[in-house]
């Protein structure tokens, strides 16, 4: 079956090839009604413009890219990314943009995707997640000179605009809440230590623990998976000076921690209080339901997409501070007796 061409669309729609080009590339020059008729014909003929030809013509791809250095299975168990992508899609689809999601095995592979996407004209801009201090993607994207938005703290985003929330404020709120319940031995199961937001949380945890005189406070590093959260919890609960409260850097590790506590016969919340970072439906369905730091992650995605589309349109953009996560107390925390 012959691949449809612009000439085929023009003949079917009863317009010139130039009008078809304007409509397909989102340029002015045709009326809204004509544009809709052309796009409908293109869709019926299953027409797909060649990305290289489109790039040479200076047309927008109407696609933004997102790479994640994680296993594809992450998306099936990590509510954060599902809610983030939902927010991104909400805003992108409203402006007729698509999201190109690519899982990568390392930073070099991520950079290779970025360079290929832009050289082939596949995307108009990219979103950057899980930014590290000194992240090589930041200067590489600055050098490419393409629209890019970091979903993470501005201290690690270089000259790239970022969408972020104050994780330090949220950590202080969680620790002060547990201390007010009488807990003095508070531990934390942290995320990947190299991530910039993890470093911010760690610094805030150490600062507030020192200020409150919580001499037994300690962070055990993990990697956000349930397996690592379970290992870290066993280490904490079977060691000397067992903590009476644990803060987890995501909900998956907190769920695993609750399971380990039950295995060891440690009652939650009577003997151990648990706080999860980033609320999810799972936190509310457990018994006891998990106290969590809650924020609107979908709105976070909407903000990031909106900022990137503004950058793609050539508008000046600046880093945007979203609302911090706030504590939602539930059955997994209680006053220490």
CSV table of C-alpha atoms in Angstrom, one decimal:
chain,number,residue,atom,x,y,z
A,1,UNK,CA,0.0,0.0,0.0
A,2,UNK,CA,1.5,3.4,-1.1
A,3,UNK,CA,2.4,5.7,1.7
A,4,UNK,CA,0.1,8.8,1.6
A,5,UNK,CA,1.7,12.2,0.7
A,6,UNK,CA,0.9,15.8,1.1
A,7,UNK,CA,-0.4,15.8,-2.5
A,8,UNK,CA,-2.9,13.1,-1.6
A,9,UNK,CA,-4.2,15.1,1.4
A,10,UNK,CA,-4.4,18.2,-0.7
A,11,UNK,CA,-6.5,16.4,-3.4
A,12,UNK,CA,-8.8,14.8,-0.9
A,13,UNK,CA,-9.3,18.1,1.1
A,14,UNK,CA,-9.6,20.2,-2.0
A,15,UNK,CA,-6.8,22.6,-1.0
A,16,UNK,CA,-3.3,23.5,-2.1
A,17,UNK,CA,-0.2,21.6,-0.9
A,18,UNK,CA,0.9,24.8,0.8
A,19,UNK,CA,-2.3,24.9,2.9
A,20,UNK,CA,-1.7,21.3,3.9
A,21,UNK,CA,1.8,22.1,5.0
A,22,UNK,CA,0.5,25.1,7.1
A,23,UNK,CA,-2.1,22.9,8.8
A,24,UNK,CA,0.1,19.9,9.5
A,25,UNK,CA,2.9,22.1,11.0
A,26,UNK,CA,0.6,24.3,13.1
A,27,UNK,CA,1.4,27.5,11.2
A,28,UNK,CA,-0.9,30.4,10.5
A,29,UNK,CA,-2.2,30.7,6.9
A,30,UNK,CA,-5.4,28.6,6.9
A,31,UNK,CA,-8.7,29.1,8.6
A,32,UNK,CA,-9.7,26.9,11.6
A,33,UNK,CA,-12.3,25.1,9.6
A,34,UNK,CA,-9.8,24.3,6.8
A,35,UNK,CA,-7.2,23.2,9.3
A,36,UNK,CA,-9.7,20.8,10.9
A,37,UNK,CA,-10.7,19.4,7.5
A,38,UNK,CA,-7.1,18.9,6.5
A,39,UNK,CA,-6.2,17.2,9.8
A,40,UNK,CA,-9.2,14.9,9.5
A,41,UNK,CA,-8.1,13.8,6.0
A,42,UNK,CA,-4.6,13.3,7.2
A,43,UNK,CA,-5.8,11.1,10.0
A,44,UNK,CA,-8.1,9.1,7.7
A,45,UNK,CA,-5.2,8.5,5.3
A,46,UNK,CA,-2.9,7.6,8.2
A,47,UNK,CA,-0.4,10.2,7.2
A,48,UNK,CA,2.8,10.6,9.2
A,49,UNK,CA,5.3,13.4,8.3
A,50,UNK,CA,8.9,12.3,8.2
A,51,UNK,CA,10.7,13.7,11.2
A,52,UNK,CA,13.9,14.6,9.3
A,53,UNK,CA,11.9,16.4,6.6
A,54,UNK,CA,9.9,18.2,9.3
A,55,UNK,CA,13.0,19.3,11.1
A,56,UNK,CA,14.6,20.6,7.9
A,57,UNK,CA,11.4,22.6,7.3
A,58,UNK,CA,11.6,24.1,10.7
A,59,UNK,CA,8.3,22.7,11.8
A,60,UNK,CA,7.4,21.7,15.3
A,61,UNK,CA,7.2,18.0,16.1
A,62,UNK,CA,4.6,18.7,18.8
A,63,UNK,CA,6.3,16.1,21.0
A,64,UNK,CA,8.2,16.5,24.3
A,65,UNK,CA,10.6,13.9,25.6
A,66,UNK,CA,11.1,12.4,29.0
A,67,UNK,CA,13.8,9.8,29.8
A,68,UNK,CA,14.0,7.9,33.1
A,69,UNK,CA,17.0,6.0,34.3
A,70,UNK,CA,14.9,3.3,35.8
A,71,UNK,CA,13.6,-0.2,35.1
A,72,UNK,CA,10.4,-0.3,33.1
A,73,UNK,CA,8.8,-2.2,35.9
A,74,UNK,CA,9.2,1.0,38.0
A,75,UNK,CA,6.1,2.5,36.3
A,76,UNK,CA,4.0,-0.4,37.5
A,77,UNK,CA,4.8,0.0,41.2
A,78,UNK,CA,5.8,3.7,41.7
A,79,UNK,CA,2.7,5.9,42.1
A,80,UNK,CA,4.8,9.1,41.9
A,81,UNK,CA,5.7,8.6,38.2
A,82,UNK,CA,2.2,7.5,37.2
A,83,UNK,CA,0.7,10.7,38.8
A,84,UNK,CA,3.5,12.8,37.3
A,85,UNK,CA,2.9,11.5,33.8
A,86,UNK,CA,-0.9,11.9,34.3
A,87,UNK,CA,-0.3,15.6,35.0
A,88,UNK,CA,2.1,16.0,32.1
A,89,UNK,CA,-0.4,14.3,29.7
A,90,UNK,CA,-3.3,16.5,31.0
A,91,UNK,CA,-1.5,19.7,29.9
A,92,UNK,CA,0.3,18.3,26.9
A,93,UNK,CA,-2.8,16.8,25.3
A,94,UNK,CA,-4.7,20.0,25.9
A,95,UNK,CA,-2.3,21.8,23.6
A,96,UNK,CA,-2.1,18.8,21.1
A,97,UNK,CA,1.4,17.7,22.2
A,98,UNK,CA,2.5,14.1,22.8
A,99,UNK,CA,4.9,12.7,25.4
A,100,UNK,CA,7.7,10.5,24.3
A,101,UNK,CA,8.8,8.4,27.2
A,102,UNK,CA,12.0,6.4,27.1
A,103,UNK,CA,13.5,4.2,29.9
A,104,UNK,CA,17.4,4.3,30.0
A,105,UNK,CA,20.0,2.2,31.6
A,106,UNK,CA,22.4,5.1,32.4
A,107,UNK,CA,23.2,8.7,32.0
A,108,UNK,CA,25.2,8.2,28.8
A,109,UNK,CA,22.2,6.5,27.2
A,110,UNK,CA,19.9,9.3,28.3
A,111,UNK,CA,22.3,11.9,26.7
A,112,UNK,CA,22.4,9.8,23.5
A,113,UNK,CA,18.6,9.8,23.4
A,114,UNK,CA,18.5,13.6,23.8
A,115,UNK,CA,21.1,14.2,21.1
A,116,UNK,CA,19.4,11.9,18.6
A,117,UNK,CA,15.9,13.3,19.3
A,118,UNK,CA,17.0,16.8,18.6
A,119,UNK,CA,19.2,15.9,15.6
A,120,UNK,CA,16.3,14.1,14.0
A,121,UNK,CA,13.7,16.7,15.0
A,122,UNK,CA,11.6,14.1,17.0
A,123,UNK,CA,11.0,16.4,20.0
A,124,UNK,CA,10.7,20.1,20.6
A,125,UNK,CA,11.9,20.0,24.2
A,126,UNK,CA,12.7,17.7,27.1
A,127,UNK,CA,11.9,17.2,30.8
A,128,UNK,CA,14.6,16.1,33.2
A,129,UNK,CA,13.9,14.0,36.3
A,130,UNK,CA,16.0,12.6,39.1
A,131,UNK,CA,18.6,15.3,38.7
A,132,UNK,CA,21.9,14.8,40.6
A,133,UNK,CA,24.3,17.4,41.9
A,134,UNK,CA,26.7,18.0,39.0
A,135,UNK,CA,24.4,16.2,36.7
A,136,UNK,CA,26.1,15.9,33.2
A,137,UNK,CA,22.7,16.2,31.4
A,138,UNK,CA,22.4,19.8,32.5
A,139,UNK,CA,25.4,21.3,30.7
A,140,UNK,CA,24.8,19.0,27.8
A,141,UNK,CA,21.3,20.3,27.3
A,142,UNK,CA,22.5,23.9,27.9
A,143,UNK,CA,25.1,23.3,25.1
A,144,UNK,CA,22.5,21.9,22.7
A,145,UNK,CA,20.4,25.0,23.4
A,146,UNK,CA,17.1,23.3,23.3
A,147,UNK,CA,14.1,23.9,25.6
A,148,UNK,CA,14.5,21.8,28.7
A,149,UNK,CA,12.8,21.9,32.2
A,150,UNK,CA,14.2,20.2,35.2
A,151,UNK,CA,11.7,18.5,37.6
A,152,UNK,CA,13.8,19.0,40.7
A,153,UNK,CA,15.6,21.6,42.8
A,154,UNK,CA,17.1,24.7,41.1
A,155,UNK,CA,20.5,24.4,42.8
A,156,UNK,CA,21.1,21.4,40.6
A,157,UNK,CA,19.5,22.6,37.4
A,158,UNK,CA,22.2,25.1,36.3
A,159,UNK,CA,20.8,27.7,33.8
A,160,UNK,CA,17.8,25.4,33.0
A,161,UNK,CA,14.5,26.4,34.6
A,162,UNK,CA,13.0,24.0,37.2
A,163,UNK,CA,9.8,23.0,38.8
A,164,UNK,CA,10.3,22.1,42.4
A,165,UNK,CA,8.9,22.0,45.9
A,166,UNK,CA,10.6,22.7,49.3
A,167,UNK,CA,11.5,19.2,50.5
A,168,UNK,CA,13.4,20.7,53.5
A,169,UNK,CA,10.3,22.3,54.8
A,170,UNK,CA,8.4,19.0,54.5
A,171,UNK,CA,11.1,17.0,56.3
A,172,UNK,CA,11.2,19.5,59.2
A,173,UNK,CA,7.4,19.2,59.5
A,174,UNK,CA,7.5,15.4,59.7
A,175,UNK,CA,10.3,15.3,62.2
A,176,UNK,CA,8.8,18.0,64.4
A,177,UNK,CA,5.5,16.1,64.4
A,178,UNK,CA,7.1,12.8,65.5
A,179,UNK,CA,9.1,14.6,68.2
A,180,UNK,CA,5.9,16.3,69.5
A,181,UNK,CA,4.4,12.7,69.9
A,182,UNK,CA,7.3,12.0,72.2
A,183,UNK,CA,9.7,10.1,69.8
A,184,UNK,CA,13.4,10.7,70.4
A,185,UNK,CA,14.8,7.8,68.3
A,186,UNK,CA,13.7,8.7,64.8
A,187,UNK,CA,15.3,7.0,61.8
A,188,UNK,CA,14.9,7.6,58.1
A,189,UNK,CA,15.1,5.2,55.1
A,190,UNK,CA,16.3,7.5,52.4
A,191,UNK,CA,16.2,7.4,48.6
A,192,UNK,CA,19.2,7.3,46.2
A,193,UNK,CA,21.8,9.4,47.9
A,194,UNK,CA,23.1,11.0,44.6
A,195,UNK,CA,19.8,12.6,43.8
A,196,UNK,CA,19.7,16.3,44.6
A,197,UNK,CA,16.4,16.2,46.3
A,198,UNK,CA,17.6,13.3,48.5
A,199,UNK,CA,20.6,15.4,49.6
A,200,UNK,CA,18.2,18.3,50.5
A,201,UNK,CA,16.1,15.9,52.6
A,202,UNK,CA,19.1,14.4,54.4
A,203,UNK,CA,20.5,17.8,55.3
A,204,UNK,CA,17.1,19.0,56.6
A,205,UNK,CA,16.7,15.7,58.6
A,206,UNK,CA,20.1,16.1,60.2
A,207,UNK,CA,19.6,19.8,61.0
A,208,UNK,CA,16.2,19.4,62.6
A,209,UNK,CA,17.3,16.3,64.6
A,210,UNK,CA,20.3,18.2,65.9
A,211,UNK,CA,18.1,21.2,66.8
A,212,UNK,CA,15.6,19.0,68.7
A,213,UNK,CA,18.4,17.0,70.4
A,214,UNK,CA,17.5,13.7,68.8
A,215,UNK,CA,20.9,12.1,69.2
A,216,UNK,CA,19.7,8.7,67.9
A,217,UNK,CA,18.6,10.1,64.5
A,218,UNK,CA,20.1,8.3,61.5
A,219,UNK,CA,19.5,7.8,57.8
A,220,UNK,CA,19.9,4.4,56.1
A,221,UNK,CA,20.2,4.8,52.3
A,222,UNK,CA,18.0,2.8,49.9
A,223,UNK,CA,16.9,3.0,46.3
A,224,UNK,CA,13.1,3.5,46.5
A,225,UNK,CA,12.3,-0.2,45.9
A,226,UNK,CA,10.3,-2.4,48.3
A,227,UNK,CA,13.3,-4.8,48.6
A,228,UNK,CA,15.7,-2.1,49.7
A,229,UNK,CA,13.1,-0.6,52.1
A,230,UNK,CA,12.6,-4.0,53.7
A,231,UNK,CA,16.4,-4.6,54.1
A,232,UNK,CA,16.9,-1.1,55.6
A,233,UNK,CA,14.0,-1.6,58.0
A,234,UNK,CA,15.2,-5.0,59.2
A,235,UNK,CA,18.7,-3.4,59.8
A,236,UNK,CA,17.1,-0.7,61.9
A,237,UNK,CA,14.6,-2.8,63.9
A,238,UNK,CA,17.1,-5.6,64.7
A,239,UNK,CA,20.0,-3.4,65.7
A,240,UNK,CA,20.8,-1.7,69.0
A,241,UNK,CA,18.7,1.3,70.1
A,242,UNK,CA,15.8,0.4,67.9
A,243,UNK,CA,14.0,3.5,66.6
A,244,UNK,CA,10.5,4.2,67.7
A,245,UNK,CA,9.6,6.1,64.4
A,246,UNK,CA,10.8,5.8,60.8
A,247,UNK,CA,10.4,8.2,57.9
A,248,UNK,CA,10.5,6.6,54.5
A,249,UNK,CA,11.4,8.6,51.3
A,250,UNK,CA,8.6,7.0,49.3
A,251,UNK,CA,5.4,5.0,49.9
A,252,UNK,CA,6.7,1.8,48.4
A,253,UNK,CA,9.5,1.5,51.0
A,254,UNK,CA,7.1,2.5,53.8
A,255,UNK,CA,4.7,-0.3,52.8
A,256,UNK,CA,7.6,-2.8,52.9
A,257,UNK,CA,8.7,-1.4,56.3
A,258,UNK,CA,5.2,-1.9,57.7
A,259,UNK,CA,5.4,-5.5,56.5
A,260,UNK,CA,8.8,-6.1,58.1
A,261,UNK,CA,7.5,-4.7,61.4
A,262,UNK,CA,4.6,-7.1,61.4
A,263,UNK,CA,7.0,-10.0,60.6
A,264,UNK,CA,9.1,-9.0,63.6
A,265,UNK,CA,6.1,-8.7,65.9
A,266,UNK,CA,6.5,-5.0,66.4
A,267,UNK,CA,3.2,-3.3,66.7
A,268,UNK,CA,2.4,-0.2,64.5
A,269,UNK,CA,1.8,2.4,65.9
A,270,UNK,CA,2.0,1.3,69.5
A,271,UNK,CA,5.8,0.4,69.3
A,272,UNK,CA,6.7,2.0,66.0
A,273,UNK,CA,5.4,5.0,64.1
A,274,UNK,CA,5.8,5.1,60.3
A,275,UNK,CA,5.6,8.1,57.9
A,276,UNK,CA,5.7,7.8,54.1
A,277,UNK,CA,6.8,10.5,51.7
A,278,UNK,CA,4.3,11.1,48.9
A,279,UNK,CA,0.9,9.9,49.6
A,280,UNK,CA,-0.9,7.4,47.4
A,281,UNK,CA,-4.1,5.3,47.5
A,282,UNK,CA,-2.0,2.4,48.8
A,283,UNK,CA,-1.1,4.4,51.9
A,284,UNK,CA,-4.8,4.8,52.7
A,285,UNK,CA,-5.8,1.2,52.1
A,286,UNK,CA,-3.4,-0.4,54.4
A,287,UNK,CA,-4.1,-1.4,58.0
A,288,UNK,CA,-3.2,0.8,59.7
A,289,UNK,CA,-3.3,3.5,57.0
A,290,UNK,CA,0.0,5.2,56.6
A,291,UNK,CA,0.7,8.7,57.8
A,292,UNK,CA,2.1,10.4,54.7
A,293,UNK,CA,3.6,13.6,53.3
A,294,UNK,CA,1.0,14.6,50.7
A,295,UNK,CA,1.3,16.8,47.7
A,296,UNK,CA,-0.5,17.1,44.3
A,297,UNK,CA,2.0,15.4,42.1
A,298,UNK,CA,-0.4,15.6,39.1
A,299,UNK,CA,-0.4,19.4,39.4
A,300,UNK,CA,3.4,19.2,39.6
A,301,UNK,CA,3.3,17.6,36.2
A,302,UNK,CA,0.9,20.2,34.8
A,303,UNK,CA,3.3,23.0,35.9
A,304,UNK,CA,6.3,21.3,34.3
A,305,UNK,CA,4.5,20.7,31.0
A,306,UNK,CA,3.2,24.3,31.0
A,307,UNK,CA,6.6,25.7,31.6
A,308,UNK,CA,8.2,23.6,28.9
A,309,UNK,CA,5.6,24.5,26.3
A,310,UNK,CA,6.2,28.2,27.1
A,311,UNK,CA,9.9,27.7,26.6
A,312,UNK,CA,9.2,25.9,23.3
A,313,UNK,CA,7.1,28.9,22.2
A,314,UNK,CA,10.1,31.2,22.9
A,315,UNK,CA,8.6,32.8,26.0
A,316,UNK,CA,10.8,33.8,28.9
A,317,UNK,CA,10.5,31.2,31.7
A,318,UNK,CA,11.8,31.0,35.3
A,319,UNK,CA,12.0,28.3,38.0
A,320,UNK,CA,8.6,27.7,39.7
A,321,UNK,CA,8.2,26.7,43.3
A,322,UNK,CA,5.2,24.5,43.9
A,323,UNK,CA,3.4,23.8,47.2
A,324,UNK,CA,5.4,21.6,49.6
A,325,UNK,CA,4.2,18.2,50.8
A,326,UNK,CA,2.3,18.5,54.1
A,327,UNK,CA,1.7,15.8,56.7
A,328,UNK,CA,-1.5,13.8,56.6
A,329,UNK,CA,-1.6,12.0,60.0
A,330,UNK,CA,-3.3,8.6,60.0
A,331,UNK,CA,-3.2,5.3,61.9
A,332,UNK,CA,0.5,4.5,61.5
A,333,UNK,CA,1.7,7.2,63.9
A,334,UNK,CA,0.8,7.6,67.6
A,335,UNK,CA,2.0,9.2,70.8
A,336,UNK,CA,4.9,7.2,72.4
A,337,UNK,CA,4.0,5.9,75.8
